[in-house]
C-alpha positions as MATLAB code, in Angstrom:
seq = 'XXXXXXXXXXXXXXXXXXXXXXXXXXXXXXXXXXXXXXXXXXXXXXXXXXXXXXXXXXXXXXXXXXXXXXXXXXXXXXXXXXXXXXXXXXXXXXXXXXXXXXXXXXXXXXXXXXXXXXXXXXXXXXXXXXXXXXXXXXXXXXXXXXXXXXXXXXXXXXXXXXXXXXXXXXXXXXXXXXXXXXXXXXXXXXXXXXXXXXXXXXXXXXXXXXXXXXXXXXXXXXXXXXXXXXXXXXXXXXXXXXXXXXXXXXXXXXXXXXXXXXXXXXXXXXXXXXXXXXXXXXXXXXXXXXXXXXXXXXXXXX';
ca = [
    -101.697   41.654   -0.290;
    -103.577   44.010    2.012;
    -102.013   45.403    5.428;
    -103.266   43.478    8.813;
    -104.500   46.139   11.108;
    -103.874   45.870   14.715;
    -107.709   44.674   15.092;
    -107.776   41.540   13.119;
    -105.798   37.999   13.616;
    -102.253   38.594   12.534;
    -100.903   34.776   13.054;
     -98.182   34.592   11.102;
     -96.342   31.057    9.218;
     -93.706   29.943   11.035;
     -90.309   31.509    9.315;
     -88.089   28.611    7.580;
     -84.529   27.931    9.527;
     -83.293   28.216    6.167;
     -84.045   31.887    5.664;
     -82.076   32.243    9.114;
     -79.205   30.707    8.223;
     -78.747   32.580    4.283;
     -79.070   35.839    6.639;
     -76.987   35.137    9.233;
     -74.297   34.305    7.332;
     -74.741   37.075    5.004;
     -74.569   39.614    7.968;
     -71.252   37.778    9.770;
     -69.409   38.270    6.503;
     -70.505   41.656    6.415;
     -69.387   41.972    9.498;
     -65.284   41.082    8.666;
     -65.568   43.361    5.586;
     -63.840   45.839    6.893;
     -60.807   43.858    7.306;
     -60.636   43.263    3.800;
     -61.211   46.968    2.707;
     -58.770   47.785    5.198;
     -56.422   45.815    2.703;
     -57.511   47.723   -0.576;
     -57.697   51.210    1.298;
     -54.915   52.584   -0.612;
     -56.604   51.906   -3.954;
     -59.507   54.869   -5.118;
     -62.708   53.816   -3.530;
     -64.332   54.007   -7.336;
     -61.749   51.891   -8.779;
     -62.472   49.168   -5.684;
     -66.204   49.556   -6.429;
     -65.627   48.766  -10.399;
     -63.561   45.662   -9.722;
     -66.317   44.547   -7.377;
     -69.058   44.648   -9.575;
     -66.686   43.408  -12.480;
     -66.014   40.036  -10.302;
     -69.287   39.486   -9.157;
     -70.304   38.906  -12.557;
     -68.771   35.358  -13.345;
     -69.396   34.274   -9.465;
     -73.516   35.305   -9.481;
     -73.217   34.030  -13.233;
     -72.032   30.146  -12.063;
     -74.712   30.252   -9.260;
     -77.249   31.480  -11.524;
     -75.775   28.780  -14.038;
     -75.893   26.038  -11.482;
     -79.180   26.817  -10.365;
     -80.499   26.303  -13.952;
     -82.223   30.061  -13.893;
     -81.067   31.522  -16.877;
     -84.685   31.657  -18.405;
     -85.208   33.779  -15.581;
     -82.530   36.363  -16.316;
     -83.590   36.186  -20.106;
     -87.412   37.078  -19.401;
     -85.953   40.092  -17.022;
     -83.972   41.456  -19.680;
     -87.033   41.497  -21.405;
     -89.010   43.123  -19.358;
     -88.635   46.954  -18.838;
     -90.561   47.253  -15.698;
     -87.947   44.802  -14.569;
     -84.506   46.521  -16.187;
     -86.125   49.943  -14.877;
     -86.596   48.635  -10.977;
     -82.804   46.903  -11.330;
     -81.467   50.154  -12.098;
     -82.460   51.781   -9.736;
     -81.282   48.909   -6.896;
     -78.337   48.537   -8.950;
     -77.233   52.444   -8.249;
     -78.320   52.479   -4.944;
     -76.154   49.474   -3.912;
     -73.289   51.008   -6.181;
     -73.734   54.289   -3.850;
     -73.615   52.206   -1.083;
     -70.369   50.087   -1.613;
     -68.685   53.567   -2.750;
     -69.506   55.401    0.326;
     -68.523   52.093    2.319;
     -65.071   51.502    0.975;
     -64.058   55.324    1.620;
     -65.227   55.282    4.940;
     -63.393   52.680    5.884;
     -60.009   53.497    4.066;
     -60.621   57.285    5.815;
     -60.640   55.719    9.355;
     -64.425   56.233    9.560;
     -65.228   52.637   10.405;
     -67.188   53.637   13.647;
     -69.463   56.149   11.517;
     -70.301   52.993    9.162;
     -71.115   50.759   12.232;
     -73.229   53.578   13.014;
     -74.749   53.882    9.782;
     -76.122   50.108    9.977;
     -76.931   50.119   13.579;
     -79.810   53.120   12.396;
     -80.474   50.973    9.123;
     -83.542   49.049   11.127;
     -84.666   52.066   12.295;
     -85.084   53.238    8.823;
     -86.756   50.253    7.797;
     -89.319   51.108   10.574;
     -90.087   54.785    8.408;
     -89.926   53.063    5.207;
     -92.834   50.741    6.619;
     -94.485   53.853    7.514;
     -94.141   55.946    4.681;
     -94.580   53.379    1.907;
     -96.442   50.459    3.227;
     -98.959   52.371    5.167;
     -97.812   50.942    8.837;
     -98.377   52.616   11.517;
     -95.733   53.580   14.441;
     -96.367   51.893   17.907;
     -95.392   53.960   20.789;
     -92.293   51.780   21.520;
     -91.267   52.422   17.756;
     -92.054   55.995   17.843;
     -89.472   56.148   21.067;
     -87.322   53.923   19.074;
     -87.200   56.691   15.990;
     -86.592   59.424   18.614;
     -83.700   58.203   20.111;
     -82.496   57.355   16.799;
     -83.093   61.413   16.488;
     -81.570   62.156   19.408;
     -78.417   60.440   18.348;
     -77.954   62.113   15.190;
     -78.664   65.571   16.860;
     -75.876   64.692   19.535;
     -73.463   63.883   16.361;
     -74.319   66.872   14.514;
     -74.192   69.383   17.519;
     -71.826   67.839   19.701;
     -69.193   66.743   17.005;
     -69.598   69.629   14.604;
     -71.329   68.018   11.655;
     -74.133   65.768   10.233;
     -73.530   62.141   10.371;
     -73.498   62.079    6.533;
     -71.608   59.134    6.404;
     -73.692   57.008    8.826;
     -77.015   58.623    7.162;
     -76.158   57.842    3.719;
     -75.250   54.115    4.249;
     -78.361   53.792    6.440;
     -81.044   55.524    3.883;
     -78.985   53.688    0.636;
     -78.988   50.581    1.965;
     -82.543   50.515    3.841;
     -84.382   52.050    0.451;
     -81.980   48.925   -1.464;
     -83.524   46.193    0.618;
     -87.166   47.588    0.310;
     -86.672   47.480   -3.700;
     -84.767   44.668   -3.649;
     -87.441   42.687   -1.842;
     -89.808   43.717   -3.946;
     -88.014   43.013   -7.613;
     -89.877   40.219   -9.832;
     -87.216   38.550   -9.774;
     -85.197   35.442   -7.897;
     -82.417   36.544   -5.470;
     -79.208   35.435   -7.445;
     -80.958   36.550  -10.659;
     -81.628   39.695   -9.676;
     -77.991   40.701   -8.267;
     -76.546   39.148  -11.550;
     -78.738   41.816  -13.379;
     -77.760   44.481  -10.919;
     -73.644   43.928  -11.842;
     -74.196   43.244  -15.785;
     -75.684   46.744  -15.909;
     -73.405   48.118  -13.836;
     -70.670   46.380  -16.081;
     -70.470   49.470  -18.896;
     -69.718   51.849  -16.094;
     -67.121   49.633  -14.470;
     -65.342   49.048  -17.422;
     -65.145   52.898  -18.342;
     -63.796   53.956  -14.842;
     -61.452   50.796  -15.002;
     -60.360   52.311  -18.427;
     -59.893   55.635  -17.180;
     -58.083   54.782  -14.217;
     -55.718   52.545  -16.479;
     -54.767   55.268  -18.481;
     -54.019   57.754  -16.131;
     -50.986   55.261  -14.711;
     -52.950   55.033  -11.596;
     -54.733   51.575  -11.656;
     -53.573   48.859   -9.625;
     -54.647   45.939  -11.295;
     -51.819   44.831  -13.631;
     -49.233   48.226  -12.349;
     -48.689   47.181   -9.117;
     -48.020   43.487   -8.632;
     -49.902   40.482   -8.175;
     -50.535   41.304   -4.770;
     -52.969   44.246   -5.666;
     -54.357   42.338   -8.619;
     -55.650   39.250   -6.238;
     -57.168   41.860   -3.862;
     -59.270   43.056   -6.669;
     -60.027   39.855   -8.207;
     -60.773   38.631   -4.447;
     -63.632   41.521   -4.644;
     -66.129   39.106   -6.619;
     -66.330   37.098   -3.992;
     -66.433   39.156   -1.305;
     -69.071   40.813   -2.774;
     -71.348   38.608   -4.365;
     -71.503   36.158   -2.115;
     -72.525   38.117    1.150;
     -75.195   39.786   -0.916;
     -76.505   37.000   -2.916;
     -77.062   35.044    0.943;
     -78.925   38.330    2.259;
     -81.082   38.577   -0.768;
     -82.224   34.609   -0.201;
     -82.637   34.980    2.971;
     -84.971   38.657    2.672;
     -87.095   36.607    0.492;
     -87.737   34.266    3.246;
     -87.905   36.348    6.102;
     -90.460   38.913    7.724;
     -88.581   42.605    6.931;
     -89.001   43.039   10.351;
     -86.934   40.268   11.453;
     -84.410   40.954    8.842;
     -84.216   43.857   10.737;
     -83.059   42.203   13.868;
     -80.616   40.361   12.467;
     -78.853   43.105   11.010;
     -77.486   44.024   14.590;
     -74.996   41.628   14.103;
     -72.933   43.191   10.852;
     -72.651   46.750   12.958;
     -71.384   45.189   16.260;
     -68.597   43.648   14.137;
     -67.496   46.472   12.592;
     -67.860   48.590   15.817;
     -65.823   45.522   17.442;
     -63.209   46.110   14.261;
     -62.911   49.656   14.400;
     -62.382   50.315   18.028;
     -60.366   47.227   18.912;
     -58.027   46.267   15.672;
     -58.071   49.533   13.921;
     -58.055   51.619   16.941;
     -60.064   54.453   15.757;
     -60.710   56.650   18.531;
     -64.469   56.519   20.247;
     -65.247   59.844   22.020;
     -67.340   60.437   24.471;
     -69.641   62.535   22.291;
     -69.691   59.305   19.887;
     -70.485   56.934   23.060;
     -73.217   59.089   24.230;
     -74.859   58.647   20.428;
     -74.476   55.212   20.559;
     -76.498   54.693   24.238;
     -79.276   56.207   22.413;
     -79.100   54.522   19.009;
     -78.584   51.234   21.228;
     -81.428   52.107   23.818;
     -83.572   52.900   20.470;
     -82.921   49.219   18.913;
     -83.800   47.647   22.455;
     -87.062   49.300   22.288;
     -87.921   48.554   18.544;
     -86.355   44.529   19.540;
     -89.285   44.784   22.483;
     -91.977   46.122   20.058;
     -91.165   43.636   17.685;
     -91.488   40.834   20.548;
     -94.803   42.460   21.944;
     -96.364   42.280   18.344;
     -95.222   38.649   17.948;
     -97.191   37.801   21.207;
];
């Protein structure tokens, strides 16, 4: 489909309520995710990610069977193009998972929240670079605010906020590619974790052999937490994929404020992470940028 330009009629079809329900549910579940990540914070991030992959397979598999979409999965496995795209999205989401698990365990949940606040503005940049869209003045101001915020953290806090940038970029690019993957949301997620299964089993075998594993060596508590990584991972991501298929890219960008707000509040008021004046100024610019971006979307819809 070719892009619509400002001088043309841009009447959009009404977005389905189911799309909003799926997306909001996904973001709320992601907002609570740091609480779970703190519970597995004593485990290596790579081990947690490996178990997230393996225990997501039965959850997604049951849903695919229930939806009777196994033929779609078989067709995807026979398509080299789909497999290549799925390998890329699988790599991106595993990187995102790994950084996020590590960040929460290291007491850097505020940086994680900042990353997901930046993500909608990354979506704007992706639209310009990959889809040939044009910046509006408000969008340019919003992106400028994000750049200023990153600059403040880089020079004022003594280092580039790489955790925030890595989370924002990896999930932003994942969301764009995942939306274009020629397969349904649940089947696509199942395909991704199947691709990641072999590396995950190698990681678990290596950690277990070294005597540092937590699945069968430290009691039923850790075992239960690692098994629970499956539904914790699969359910919100599948809900997100369903929502992304039904809603516009810009709408998803607005709804995404839900998760980082919950993460930020959890980091400050539950985890007790320090929130410096430098961070407060940087977040102020980010929130200003998001307000400008949201207003630009409302103006465009009118």
